[in-house]
């Protein structure tokens, strides 16, 4: 807790967004991140790599050294370095610098630094787009509430694609391109999700009939996750409108037709009158 | 404000739909717009262009000159020319004549005049299809209310396709057709939206596994925008029928076809007449 | 109205499903219809046509003559032949026999008799699967209520595919396979509906970028018709539960919390107590 | 009913999950099942089959003999062997051992044992993931309630693909790859479900127009099953929270986290404790 003035200044600048320096730093950071991703994409194009390979290499290391210093400073000035390092942003910040170092051992892995895009999520905080964060909270909480149902749905899909894939392997066999069960399961996923690349299609009549069933099944069961999330989202939207807090226990989240606090039993009417 | 009789007549004819001339003008206009689009499509077919190229050229310029004069007259007779020029229809009207002129500099751009189709939206106003406009208001307001959530969804999709595309570039690489990160992102979009052209498919086993995850993700997260819009649409439909209050007990929530209050039995008609 | 006994007997047998003969006739009819469709499908397979062509020809004419006689008898015995001829089933019954005759003038059109499948819809009535008909009423009325919104959605989709198709024609042009605007619109439909045959794909970078936007748009706006129909279906399901009829005007369709008839204002409570 | 101690011990071990042995047995069983599926997948890969064919054969028979003994023991120790044999798990347990024996007569059918994956469903019971089972009950009951509507939807889809397929056969014909009506129906299913393999695409202009209509139809009617299931799921979620009634005013509809009645302020806890 005995932190010096440098740490304090760095903290308000790097982590904070309230001071002029803090805002300037964050905006500059986001611009640099986007620039580094643009450079990365240009680098991945063969002809440009051939022409400007050396420059890309130099610029990329420049960005990486900058981000490494930034990460070190964040650890240095944070009042709780361990908590930061374990937080979502802390992990993303670390993952964003590793690929360049990793590429020294495994060439090509530097392209994994596309994960830097996640750092741009900070923009919502910087630009005070708090309402956007609130909305994304609604989305995330609806997803979280539906989590178990979605897990069951995925389990059912995996069982279905395994069984359909194995059936197709027996029906079509390696002579029609279905060379193994895992590859047939890949076909079943391509078909059931209605992607339909067409790189592997059934050749026999029985195979086509089974593929038709797979398609119709995939076409219909997409309704299940949609139904789950929609129903949950409807609940969420309803809850969202209940802005009244209990005058006694000040807990929120009461339904629109509630007259008494559901937590402590106090009368809500005094303040609920003007609502919605 | 000192407008002459010609301006007044032109205004009621070109902008208005109430007078006989006004209605005739609008219907003629819509027919001409559709005719110009049909000609445009015929022109785009190579063989027809070879045979009737000169006629297409002449007809197209005829239409464009007609629309140019119409646009000039609209500016001339409008009581507020600037407001018209900046309105949705004003911009569309201008964009609808520009491509032909532009084609003198950049051959081929005349096909952009397909945007004229937007002018046909006027048909709803002309044919007094007000109920259709009301319905589209419900749709648009549901979309507007969901705007922020949809923005977040798109941001998430863009982050996902960038990360999956980059991963795929590292896994498959140029030797399997994934020649650059932008092209790999294009693959990720084709896969995640379940379009699945099949012009670029993973060749390696790891690539196929990652593609399977991408497909299952795209197959499921489509549920999110659907959930958002459905929940909002449900709210909208509810609000639509909450508009009438009983004159006696002032309770709301009556159905559109209700003549009597369902709570106290009073006659709703006195005020419900003008509704919807 | 002066109908003879033969007409009466034929009417109860052919149209009715209550008598033993009526039920037997309807079940036999459905079996014959399905048999005729199975023959049609077998006939369409080249090798079988080569082998058994004559038999198929004979059997098909046998079925058609049977159905023609049946149609004539229906007209003869119906108490209101015109009303029957104009009804849904009357039109389907006629369309089901025309293709064979038409095939004498235009060979190949006999395959259009697949429309006979619609006649099998009668099975719901025969097997007293009334609950199924009720359920399909819920579906149809939800679709009808959403009709205007869906019309607007389709208009918007048509405007979008026309504009995107034209843009793609300008960008890619005939040298990359986009030979005309109508064909480019076909591409836009294939892409926006996420079908993605892959028979026509963009070759240029700008084209791929535009295709990506088209895909993301098609991927998202599917949420709109889903939202429309789901919201309407939710309303419908709610309405369905209101089985109470008004004791005074005997109109149904009251909401669950209604105490008074919304049509005549009578007290519903006397009978509504035990409901649901 | 006169069962001996061995039967009793086997019953609590094999069927039960409460005793230490019972839990150990179930977990071991699930590991063995997953191992047998992994071996099956490895076996299906040509090169691995060539190298380790004998080992795969031996291991597979080992697993099958183990599962056969297990099935026999289940029949032996169950207090109601017939009820077990007819239950869902009983049938799955039998189907899981048949393919290996069947493969002696029909080589290749041993891959059908992928159905063993269904046995892993037991994991939910073993790991006391009861909440997951409850959630899947909500899903299943929503599906069951929507059963009739979904049946009608599928019937409509089958009628549509048959008619569109037949039309396409007449329009395109064998010279463009549409070699028979059943194959054209396969095309219609591939198109309407938006899978779009692209192995069979229309060549003529009329065919492309019809394909466009098929795609737009498939793109829109997916909204119908989604609407059905979503509406039902919404009802289900609502019912779930309607379970508690206030002990004082007996009004229902309280949220799951409510401690006090929102209408009269009474304590709900007395009866709400055991809920959900």
PDB file of N, CA and C in Angstrom, chain A residues 148-149 151-152 155 159 162 166-167 169-170 179-182 185 187 191 194-198 201 208 212 215 219-220 223 226-227 230-231 235 253 255 257-264, chain D residues 41 44-45 108 111-112 114 117-118 120-121 131-132 135-136 139 154 183 186 189-190 192-197 218 221-222 226 230 233 237 241 253 255 257-260 262-265:
ATOM      1  N   UNK A 148     -27.185 -24.200 -18.955  1.00  0.00           N
ATOM      2  CA  UNK A 148     -27.396 -25.638 -18.798  1.00  0.00           C
ATOM      3  C   UNK A 148     -28.209 -26.208 -19.942  1.00  0.00           C
ATOM      4  N   UNK A 149     -29.259 -25.464 -20.365  1.00  0.00           N
ATOM      5  CA  UNK A 149     -30.090 -25.958 -21.473  1.00  0.00           C
ATOM      6  C   UNK A 149     -29.253 -26.052 -22.731  1.00  0.00           C
ATOM      7  N   UNK A 151     -26.010 -26.481 -22.905  1.00  0.00           N
ATOM      8  CA  UNK A 151     -25.083 -27.598 -22.753  1.00  0.00           C
ATOM      9  C   UNK A 151     -25.767 -28.899 -23.178  1.00  0.00           C
ATOM     10  N   UNK A 152     -27.003 -29.104 -22.709  1.00  0.00           N
ATOM     11  CA  UNK A 152     -27.748 -30.315 -23.076  1.00  0.00           C
ATOM     12  C   UNK A 152     -27.969 -30.360 -24.581  1.00  0.00           C
ATOM     13  N   UNK A 155     -24.804 -31.421 -26.226  1.00  0.00           N
ATOM     14  CA  UNK A 155     -24.574 -32.843 -26.015  1.00  0.00           C
ATOM     15  C   UNK A 155     -25.434 -33.653 -26.988  1.00  0.00           C
ATOM     16  N   UNK A 159     -24.138 -36.229 -29.906  1.00  0.00           N
ATOM     17  CA  UNK A 159     -24.600 -37.614 -30.033  1.00  0.00           C
ATOM     18  C   UNK A 159     -25.186 -37.849 -31.418  1.00  0.00           C
ATOM     19  N   UNK A 162     -22.511 -37.939 -34.190  1.00  0.00           N
ATOM     20  CA  UNK A 162     -21.710 -39.166 -34.104  1.00  0.00           C
ATOM     21  C   UNK A 162     -22.479 -40.338 -34.698  1.00  0.00           C
ATOM     22  N   UNK A 166     -21.508 -42.145 -38.194  1.00  0.00           N
ATOM     23  CA  UNK A 166     -21.152 -43.569 -38.239  1.00  0.00           C
ATOM     24  C   UNK A 166     -22.040 -44.304 -39.223  1.00  0.00           C
ATOM     25  N   UNK A 167     -23.362 -43.997 -39.202  1.00  0.00           N
ATOM     26  CA  UNK A 167     -24.291 -44.622 -40.146  1.00  0.00           C
ATOM     27  C   UNK A 167     -23.835 -44.356 -41.576  1.00  0.00           C
ATOM     28  N   UNK A 169     -20.876 -43.623 -42.632  1.00  0.00           N
ATOM     29  CA  UNK A 169     -19.632 -44.339 -42.916  1.00  0.00           C
ATOM     30  C   UNK A 169     -19.944 -45.771 -43.339  1.00  0.00           C
ATOM     31  N   UNK A 170     -20.916 -46.400 -42.639  1.00  0.00           N
ATOM     32  CA  UNK A 170     -21.307 -47.761 -42.999  1.00  0.00           C
ATOM     33  C   UNK A 170     -21.962 -47.787 -44.372  1.00  0.00           C
ATOM     34  N   UNK A 179     -13.915 -41.562 -45.686  1.00  0.00           N
ATOM     35  CA  UNK A 179     -12.754 -42.405 -45.429  1.00  0.00           C
ATOM     36  C   UNK A 179     -12.628 -42.899 -43.990  1.00  0.00           C
ATOM     37  N   UNK A 180     -13.265 -42.216 -43.028  1.00  0.00           N
ATOM     38  CA  UNK A 180     -13.187 -42.671 -41.637  1.00  0.00           C
ATOM     39  C   UNK A 180     -14.376 -42.108 -40.871  1.00  0.00           C
ATOM     40  N   UNK A 181     -14.612 -42.636 -39.661  1.00  0.00           N
ATOM     41  CA  UNK A 181     -15.733 -42.131 -38.864  1.00  0.00           C
ATOM     42  C   UNK A 181     -15.516 -40.669 -38.479  1.00  0.00           C
ATOM     43  N   UNK A 182     -14.325 -40.273 -37.986  1.00  0.00           N
ATOM     44  CA  UNK A 182     -14.181 -38.846 -37.660  1.00  0.00           C
ATOM     45  C   UNK A 182     -14.481 -37.945 -38.859  1.00  0.00           C
ATOM     46  N   UNK A 185     -18.135 -37.803 -39.321  1.00  0.00           N
ATOM     47  CA  UNK A 185     -18.743 -36.918 -38.326  1.00  0.00           C
ATOM     48  C   UNK A 185     -18.587 -35.463 -38.771  1.00  0.00           C
ATOM     49  N   UNK A 187     -18.559 -34.530 -41.844  1.00  0.00           N
ATOM     50  CA  UNK A 187     -19.626 -34.363 -42.830  1.00  0.00           C
ATOM     51  C   UNK A 187     -20.953 -34.104 -42.144  1.00  0.00           C
ATOM     52  N   UNK A 191     -23.351 -30.852 -42.503  1.00  0.00           N
ATOM     53  CA  UNK A 191     -24.721 -30.983 -43.005  1.00  0.00           C
ATOM     54  C   UNK A 191     -25.744 -30.498 -41.991  1.00  0.00           C
ATOM     55  N   UNK A 194     -26.283 -26.917 -41.515  1.00  0.00           N
ATOM     56  CA  UNK A 194     -26.726 -26.337 -42.788  1.00  0.00           C
ATOM     57  C   UNK A 194     -25.636 -25.503 -43.467  1.00  0.00           C
ATOM     58  N   UNK A 195     -24.361 -25.757 -43.128  1.00  0.00           N
ATOM     59  CA  UNK A 195     -23.282 -25.070 -43.832  1.00  0.00           C
ATOM     60  C   UNK A 195     -23.179 -25.611 -45.262  1.00  0.00           C
ATOM     61  N   UNK A 196     -23.029 -26.928 -45.387  1.00  0.00           N
ATOM     62  CA  UNK A 196     -23.076 -27.555 -46.712  1.00  0.00           C
ATOM     63  C   UNK A 196     -21.978 -27.132 -47.664  1.00  0.00           C
ATOM     64  N   UNK A 197     -20.696 -27.362 -47.293  1.00  0.00           N
ATOM     65  CA  UNK A 197     -19.597 -27.016 -48.206  1.00  0.00           C
ATOM     66  C   UNK A 197     -19.760 -27.711 -49.553  1.00  0.00           C
ATOM     67  N   UNK A 198     -20.141 -28.986 -49.505  1.00  0.00           N
ATOM     68  CA  UNK A 198     -20.224 -29.752 -50.744  1.00  0.00           C
ATOM     69  C   UNK A 198     -18.912 -30.435 -51.093  1.00  0.00           C
ATOM     70  N   UNK A 201     -20.132 -35.302 -50.400  1.00  0.00           N
ATOM     71  CA  UNK A 201     -21.578 -35.503 -50.496  1.00  0.00           C
ATOM     72  C   UNK A 201     -21.872 -36.979 -50.723  1.00  0.00           C
ATOM     73  N   UNK A 208     -28.199 -40.619 -49.732  1.00  0.00           N
ATOM     74  CA  UNK A 208     -28.920 -39.366 -49.970  1.00  0.00           C
ATOM     75  C   UNK A 208     -30.163 -39.268 -49.091  1.00  0.00           C
ATOM     76  N   UNK A 212     -30.829 -36.477 -46.325  1.00  0.00           N
ATOM     77  CA  UNK A 212     -32.051 -35.662 -46.281  1.00  0.00           C
ATOM     78  C   UNK A 212     -32.594 -35.596 -44.862  1.00  0.00           C
ATOM     79  N   UNK A 215     -30.424 -33.312 -42.821  1.00  0.00           N
ATOM     80  CA  UNK A 215     -30.687 -31.895 -43.118  1.00  0.00           C
ATOM     81  C   UNK A 215     -31.964 -31.398 -42.459  1.00  0.00           C
ATOM     82  N   UNK A 219     -32.220 -28.566 -39.772  1.00  0.00           N
ATOM     83  CA  UNK A 219     -33.056 -27.420 -40.113  1.00  0.00           C
ATOM     84  C   UNK A 219     -34.056 -27.118 -38.996  1.00  0.00           C
ATOM     85  N   UNK A 220     -34.540 -28.190 -38.320  1.00  0.00           N
ATOM     86  CA  UNK A 220     -35.565 -27.998 -37.293  1.00  0.00           C
ATOM     87  C   UNK A 220     -34.971 -27.745 -35.922  1.00  0.00           C
ATOM     88  N   UNK A 223     -34.216 -24.562 -34.010  1.00  0.00           N
ATOM     89  CA  UNK A 223     -35.286 -23.882 -33.282  1.00  0.00           C
ATOM     90  C   UNK A 223     -35.094 -24.004 -31.776  1.00  0.00           C
ATOM     91  N   UNK A 226     -32.637 -21.378 -30.266  1.00  0.00           N
ATOM     92  CA  UNK A 226     -33.312 -20.101 -30.475  1.00  0.00           C
ATOM     93  C   UNK A 226     -34.439 -19.932 -29.467  1.00  0.00           C
ATOM     94  N   UNK A 227     -35.232 -20.992 -29.311  1.00  0.00           N
ATOM     95  CA  UNK A 227     -36.328 -20.933 -28.353  1.00  0.00           C
ATOM     96  C   UNK A 227     -35.822 -20.684 -26.942  1.00  0.00           C
ATOM     97  N   UNK A 230     -34.471 -17.043 -26.702  1.00  0.00           N
ATOM     98  CA  UNK A 230     -35.537 -16.060 -26.844  1.00  0.00           C
ATOM     99  C   UNK A 230     -36.387 -15.989 -25.577  1.00  0.00           C
ATOM    100  N   UNK A 231     -36.781 -17.163 -25.065  1.00  0.00           N
ATOM    101  CA  UNK A 231     -37.612 -17.183 -23.870  1.00  0.00           C
ATOM    102  C   UNK A 231     -36.879 -16.500 -22.710  1.00  0.00           C
ATOM    103  N   UNK A 235     -37.725 -12.918 -20.629  1.00  0.00           N
ATOM    104  CA  UNK A 235     -37.722 -12.779 -19.165  1.00  0.00           C
ATOM    105  C   UNK A 235     -36.815 -11.620 -18.753  1.00  0.00           C
ATOM    106  N   UNK A 253     -35.319  -4.949  -8.814  1.00  0.00           N
ATOM    107  CA  UNK A 253     -35.695  -6.151  -9.537  1.00  0.00           C
ATOM    108  C   UNK A 253     -37.096  -6.624  -9.252  1.00  0.00           C
ATOM    109  N   UNK A 255     -41.105  -6.984  -9.918  1.00  0.00           N
ATOM    110  CA  UNK A 255     -41.930  -7.035 -11.108  1.00  0.00           C
ATOM    111  C   UNK A 255     -42.844  -5.821 -11.170  1.00  0.00           C
ATOM    112  N   UNK A 257     -46.027  -5.466 -11.474  1.00  0.00           N
ATOM    113  CA  UNK A 257     -47.302  -5.483 -10.764  1.00  0.00           C
ATOM    114  C   UNK A 257     -47.128  -5.722  -9.266  1.00  0.00           C
ATOM    115  N   UNK A 258     -45.888  -5.620  -8.792  1.00  0.00           N
ATOM    116  CA  UNK A 258     -45.648  -5.870  -7.367  1.00  0.00           C
ATOM    117  C   UNK A 258     -46.050  -4.665  -6.521  1.00  0.00           C
ATOM    118  N   UNK A 259     -46.734  -4.918  -5.403  1.00  0.00           N
ATOM    119  CA  UNK A 259     -47.097  -3.846  -4.478  1.00  0.00           C
ATOM    120  C   UNK A 259     -46.220  -3.859  -3.240  1.00  0.00           C
ATOM    121  N   UNK A 260     -45.624  -5.018  -2.954  1.00  0.00           N
ATOM    122  CA  UNK A 260     -44.780  -5.135  -1.768  1.00  0.00           C
ATOM    123  C   UNK A 260     -43.426  -5.700  -2.165  1.00  0.00           C
ATOM    124  N   UNK A 261     -42.394  -5.296  -1.457  1.00  0.00           N
ATOM    125  CA  UNK A 261     -41.046  -5.785  -1.726  1.00  0.00           C
ATOM    126  C   UNK A 261     -41.012  -7.284  -1.515  1.00  0.00           C
ATOM    127  N   UNK A 262     -40.481  -7.989  -2.485  1.00  0.00           N
ATOM    128  CA  UNK A 262     -40.475  -9.435  -2.353  1.00  0.00           C
ATOM    129  C   UNK A 262     -39.358  -9.925  -1.433  1.00  0.00           C
ATOM    130  N   UNK A 263     -38.461  -9.030  -1.047  1.00  0.00           N
ATOM    131  CA  UNK A 263     -37.371  -9.433  -0.158  1.00  0.00           C
ATOM    132  C   UNK A 263     -37.687  -9.169   1.305  1.00  0.00           C
ATOM    133  N   UNK A 264     -38.270  -7.951   1.601  1.00  0.00           N
ATOM    134  CA  UNK A 264     -38.505  -7.601   3.009  1.00  0.00           C
ATOM    135  C   UNK A 264     -39.971  -7.347   3.328  1.00  0.00           C
TER     136      UNK A 264
ATOM    137  N   UNK D  41     -13.409 -45.380 -33.635  1.00  0.00           N
ATOM    138  CA  UNK D  41     -13.069 -44.305 -34.561  1.00  0.00           C
ATOM    139  C   UNK D  41     -11.678 -44.518 -35.156  1.00  0.00           C
ATOM    140  N   UNK D  44     -11.714 -47.083 -37.839  1.00  0.00           N
ATOM    141  CA  UNK D  44     -12.333 -46.712 -39.112  1.00  0.00           C
ATOM    142  C   UNK D  44     -11.354 -46.013 -40.054  1.00  0.00           C
ATOM    143  N   UNK D  45     -10.211 -45.571 -39.516  1.00  0.00           N
ATOM    144  CA  UNK D  45      -9.221 -44.903 -40.359  1.00  0.00           C
ATOM    145  C   UNK D  45      -8.389 -45.971 -41.071  1.00  0.00           C
ATOM    146  N   UNK D 108     -18.562 -54.701 -41.658  1.00  0.00           N
ATOM    147  CA  UNK D 108     -18.691 -53.237 -41.694  1.00  0.00           C
ATOM    148  C   UNK D 108     -19.743 -52.718 -40.742  1.00  0.00           C
ATOM    149  N   UNK D 111     -19.440 -50.801 -37.151  1.00  0.00           N
ATOM    150  CA  UNK D 111     -19.329 -49.364 -36.890  1.00  0.00           C
ATOM    151  C   UNK D 111     -20.623 -48.772 -36.342  1.00  0.00           C
ATOM    152  N   UNK D 112     -21.732 -49.529 -36.496  1.00  0.00           N
ATOM    153  CA  UNK D 112     -23.006 -49.044 -35.958  1.00  0.00           C
ATOM    154  C   UNK D 112     -22.969 -48.970 -34.443  1.00  0.00           C
ATOM    155  N   UNK D 114     -21.515 -47.173 -32.713  1.00  0.00           N
ATOM    156  CA  UNK D 114     -21.406 -45.790 -32.252  1.00  0.00           C
ATOM    157  C   UNK D 114     -22.611 -45.410 -31.399  1.00  0.00           C
ATOM    158  N   UNK D 117     -22.783 -44.452 -27.673  1.00  0.00           N
ATOM    159  CA  UNK D 117     -22.680 -43.097 -27.120  1.00  0.00           C
ATOM    160  C   UNK D 117     -23.915 -42.752 -26.289  1.00  0.00           C
ATOM    161  N   UNK D 118     -25.053 -43.330 -26.674  1.00  0.00           N
ATOM    162  CA  UNK D 118     -26.287 -43.055 -25.923  1.00  0.00           C
ATOM    163  C   UNK D 118     -26.174 -43.575 -24.487  1.00  0.00           C
ATOM    164  N   UNK D 120     -23.800 -43.252 -22.591  1.00  0.00           N
ATOM    165  CA  UNK D 120     -23.106 -42.270 -21.767  1.00  0.00           C
ATOM    166  C   UNK D 120     -24.086 -41.295 -21.111  1.00  0.00           C
ATOM    167  N   UNK D 121     -25.332 -41.265 -21.631  1.00  0.00           N
ATOM    168  CA  UNK D 121     -26.357 -40.418 -21.005  1.00  0.00           C
ATOM    169  C   UNK D 121     -26.476 -40.724 -19.515  1.00  0.00           C
ATOM    170  N   UNK D 131     -30.017 -31.357 -11.811  1.00  0.00           N
ATOM    171  CA  UNK D 131     -30.508 -30.085 -12.362  1.00  0.00           C
ATOM    172  C   UNK D 131     -30.475 -30.125 -13.893  1.00  0.00           C
ATOM    173  N   UNK D 132     -29.463 -30.828 -14.441  1.00  0.00           N
ATOM    174  CA  UNK D 132     -29.393 -30.941 -15.898  1.00  0.00           C
ATOM    175  C   UNK D 132     -30.572 -31.752 -16.434  1.00  0.00           C
ATOM    176  N   UNK D 135     -33.643 -29.613 -16.450  1.00  0.00           N
ATOM    177  CA  UNK D 135     -33.640 -28.690 -17.583  1.00  0.00           C
ATOM    178  C   UNK D 135     -34.022 -29.428 -18.861  1.00  0.00           C
ATOM    179  N   UNK D 136     -33.474 -30.652 -19.004  1.00  0.00           N
ATOM    180  CA  UNK D 136     -33.791 -31.381 -20.234  1.00  0.00           C
ATOM    181  C   UNK D 136     -35.256 -31.798 -20.228  1.00  0.00           C
ATOM    182  N   UNK D 139     -37.048 -28.937 -21.763  1.00  0.00           N
ATOM    183  CA  UNK D 139     -36.871 -29.003 -23.213  1.00  0.00           C
ATOM    184  C   UNK D 139     -37.772 -30.064 -23.825  1.00  0.00           C
ATOM    185  N   UNK D 154     -43.743 -30.563 -40.649  1.00  0.00           N
ATOM    186  CA  UNK D 154     -42.968 -31.500 -41.454  1.00  0.00           C
ATOM    187  C   UNK D 154     -43.777 -32.006 -42.639  1.00  0.00           C
ATOM    188  N   UNK D 183     -34.447 -37.847 -56.919  1.00  0.00           N
ATOM    189  CA  UNK D 183     -33.204 -37.078 -56.845  1.00  0.00           C
ATOM    190  C   UNK D 183     -33.494 -35.573 -56.839  1.00  0.00           C
ATOM    191  N   UNK D 186     -34.465 -34.666 -53.447  1.00  0.00           N
ATOM    192  CA  UNK D 186     -33.222 -34.503 -52.660  1.00  0.00           C
ATOM    193  C   UNK D 186     -32.649 -33.111 -52.873  1.00  0.00           C
ATOM    194  N   UNK D 189     -34.720 -30.643 -50.928  1.00  0.00           N
ATOM    195  CA  UNK D 189     -34.426 -30.660 -49.488  1.00  0.00           C
ATOM    196  C   UNK D 189     -33.111 -29.929 -49.220  1.00  0.00           C
ATOM    197  N   UNK D 190     -32.079 -30.222 -50.039  1.00  0.00           N
ATOM    198  CA  UNK D 190     -30.788 -29.544 -49.874  1.00  0.00           C
ATOM    199  C   UNK D 190     -30.961 -28.021 -49.974  1.00  0.00           C
ATOM    200  N   UNK D 192     -34.026 -26.182 -49.670  1.00  0.00           N
ATOM    201  CA  UNK D 192     -34.971 -25.572 -48.740  1.00  0.00           C
ATOM    202  C   UNK D 192     -34.425 -25.501 -47.312  1.00  0.00           C
ATOM    203  N   UNK D 193     -33.601 -26.489 -46.946  1.00  0.00           N
ATOM    204  CA  UNK D 193     -33.012 -26.439 -45.609  1.00  0.00           C
ATOM    205  C   UNK D 193     -31.801 -25.496 -45.575  1.00  0.00           C
ATOM    206  N   UNK D 194     -31.519 -24.818 -46.696  1.00  0.00           N
ATOM    207  CA  UNK D 194     -30.391 -23.887 -46.831  1.00  0.00           C
ATOM    208  C   UNK D 194     -29.035 -24.565 -46.631  1.00  0.00           C
ATOM    209  N   UNK D 195     -28.976 -25.904 -46.832  1.00  0.00           N
ATOM    210  CA  UNK D 195     -27.678 -26.579 -46.757  1.00  0.00           C
ATOM    211  C   UNK D 195     -26.842 -26.196 -47.984  1.00  0.00           C
ATOM    212  N   UNK D 196     -27.424 -26.415 -49.173  1.00  0.00           N
ATOM    213  CA  UNK D 196     -26.770 -25.952 -50.406  1.00  0.00           C
ATOM    214  C   UNK D 196     -25.424 -26.572 -50.681  1.00  0.00           C
ATOM    215  N   UNK D 197     -25.366 -27.926 -50.837  1.00  0.00           N
ATOM    216  CA  UNK D 197     -24.098 -28.577 -51.169  1.00  0.00           C
ATOM    217  C   UNK D 197     -23.508 -28.002 -52.456  1.00  0.00           C
ATOM    218  N   UNK D 218     -37.617 -21.537 -48.039  1.00  0.00           N
ATOM    219  CA  UNK D 218     -36.920 -22.255 -46.974  1.00  0.00           C
ATOM    220  C   UNK D 218     -36.353 -21.306 -45.928  1.00  0.00           C
ATOM    221  N   UNK D 221     -39.637 -20.125 -43.850  1.00  0.00           N
ATOM    222  CA  UNK D 221     -40.476 -21.028 -43.062  1.00  0.00           C
ATOM    223  C   UNK D 221     -39.723 -21.657 -41.904  1.00  0.00           C
ATOM    224  N   UNK D 222     -38.393 -21.498 -41.882  1.00  0.00           N
ATOM    225  CA  UNK D 222     -37.675 -21.937 -40.696  1.00  0.00           C
ATOM    226  C   UNK D 222     -38.210 -21.176 -39.477  1.00  0.00           C
ATOM    227  N   UNK D 226     -39.348 -22.505 -35.251  1.00  0.00           N
ATOM    228  CA  UNK D 226     -38.742 -21.680 -34.213  1.00  0.00           C
ATOM    229  C   UNK D 226     -39.821 -20.977 -33.398  1.00  0.00           C
ATOM    230  N   UNK D 230     -40.372 -21.675 -29.486  1.00  0.00           N
ATOM    231  CA  UNK D 230     -40.125 -20.531 -28.616  1.00  0.00           C
ATOM    232  C   UNK D 230     -41.351 -20.189 -27.787  1.00  0.00           C
ATOM    233  N   UNK D 233     -41.768 -22.765 -25.189  1.00  0.00           N
ATOM    234  CA  UNK D 233     -40.717 -22.648 -24.181  1.00  0.00           C
ATOM    235  C   UNK D 233     -41.025 -21.485 -23.231  1.00  0.00           C
ATOM    236  N   UNK D 237     -41.394 -21.823 -19.224  1.00  0.00           N
ATOM    237  CA  UNK D 237     -40.632 -21.039 -18.260  1.00  0.00           C
ATOM    238  C   UNK D 237     -41.572 -20.345 -17.294  1.00  0.00           C
ATOM    239  N   UNK D 241     -42.323 -20.932 -12.847  1.00  0.00           N
ATOM    240  CA  UNK D 241     -42.295 -19.999 -11.723  1.00  0.00           C
ATOM    241  C   UNK D 241     -43.671 -19.744 -11.131  1.00  0.00           C
ATOM    242  N   UNK D 253     -47.442 -16.772  -9.197  1.00  0.00           N
ATOM    243  CA  UNK D 253     -46.683 -15.954 -10.146  1.00  0.00           C
ATOM    244  C   UNK D 253     -45.496 -15.255  -9.526  1.00  0.00           C
ATOM    245  N   UNK D 255     -41.603 -14.777  -8.431  1.00  0.00           N
ATOM    246  CA  UNK D 255     -40.327 -15.179  -9.003  1.00  0.00           C
ATOM    247  C   UNK D 255     -39.637 -16.177  -8.067  1.00  0.00           C
ATOM    248  N   UNK D 257     -36.768 -16.138  -6.754  1.00  0.00           N
ATOM    249  CA  UNK D 257     -35.967 -15.607  -5.655  1.00  0.00           C
ATOM    250  C   UNK D 257     -36.788 -14.774  -4.670  1.00  0.00           C
ATOM    251  N   UNK D 258     -38.119 -14.802  -4.797  1.00  0.00           N
ATOM    252  CA  UNK D 258     -38.957 -13.980  -3.916  1.00  0.00           C
ATOM    253  C   UNK D 258     -39.100 -14.621  -2.544  1.00  0.00           C
ATOM    254  N   UNK D 259     -38.997 -13.792  -1.495  1.00  0.00           N
ATOM    255  CA  UNK D 259     -39.195 -14.287  -0.132  1.00  0.00           C
ATOM    256  C   UNK D 259     -40.531 -13.851   0.438  1.00  0.00           C
ATOM    257  N   UNK D 260     -41.078 -12.758  -0.135  1.00  0.00           N
ATOM    258  CA  UNK D 260     -42.357 -12.236   0.352  1.00  0.00           C
ATOM    259  C   UNK D 260     -43.322 -12.089  -0.809  1.00  0.00           C
ATOM    260  N   UNK D 262     -45.611 -10.572  -3.415  1.00  0.00           N
ATOM    261  CA  UNK D 262     -45.543  -9.221  -3.971  1.00  0.00           C
ATOM    262  C   UNK D 262     -46.902  -8.542  -3.964  1.00  0.00           C
ATOM    263  N   UNK D 263     -47.966  -9.275  -3.640  1.00  0.00           N
ATOM    264  CA  UNK D 263     -49.295  -8.668  -3.606  1.00  0.00           C
ATOM    265  C   UNK D 263     -49.703  -8.237  -2.196  1.00  0.00           C
ATOM    266  N   UNK D 264     -49.417  -9.111  -1.186  1.00  0.00           N
ATOM    267  CA  UNK D 264     -49.874  -8.774   0.164  1.00  0.00           C
ATOM    268  C   UNK D 264     -48.732  -8.675   1.178  1.00  0.00           C
ATOM    269  N   UNK D 265     -47.513  -9.019   0.768  1.00  0.00           N
ATOM    270  CA  UNK D 265     -46.379  -8.849   1.676  1.00  0.00           C
ATOM    271  C   UNK D 265     -46.167  -9.963   2.682  1.00  0.00           C
TER     272      UNK D 265
END
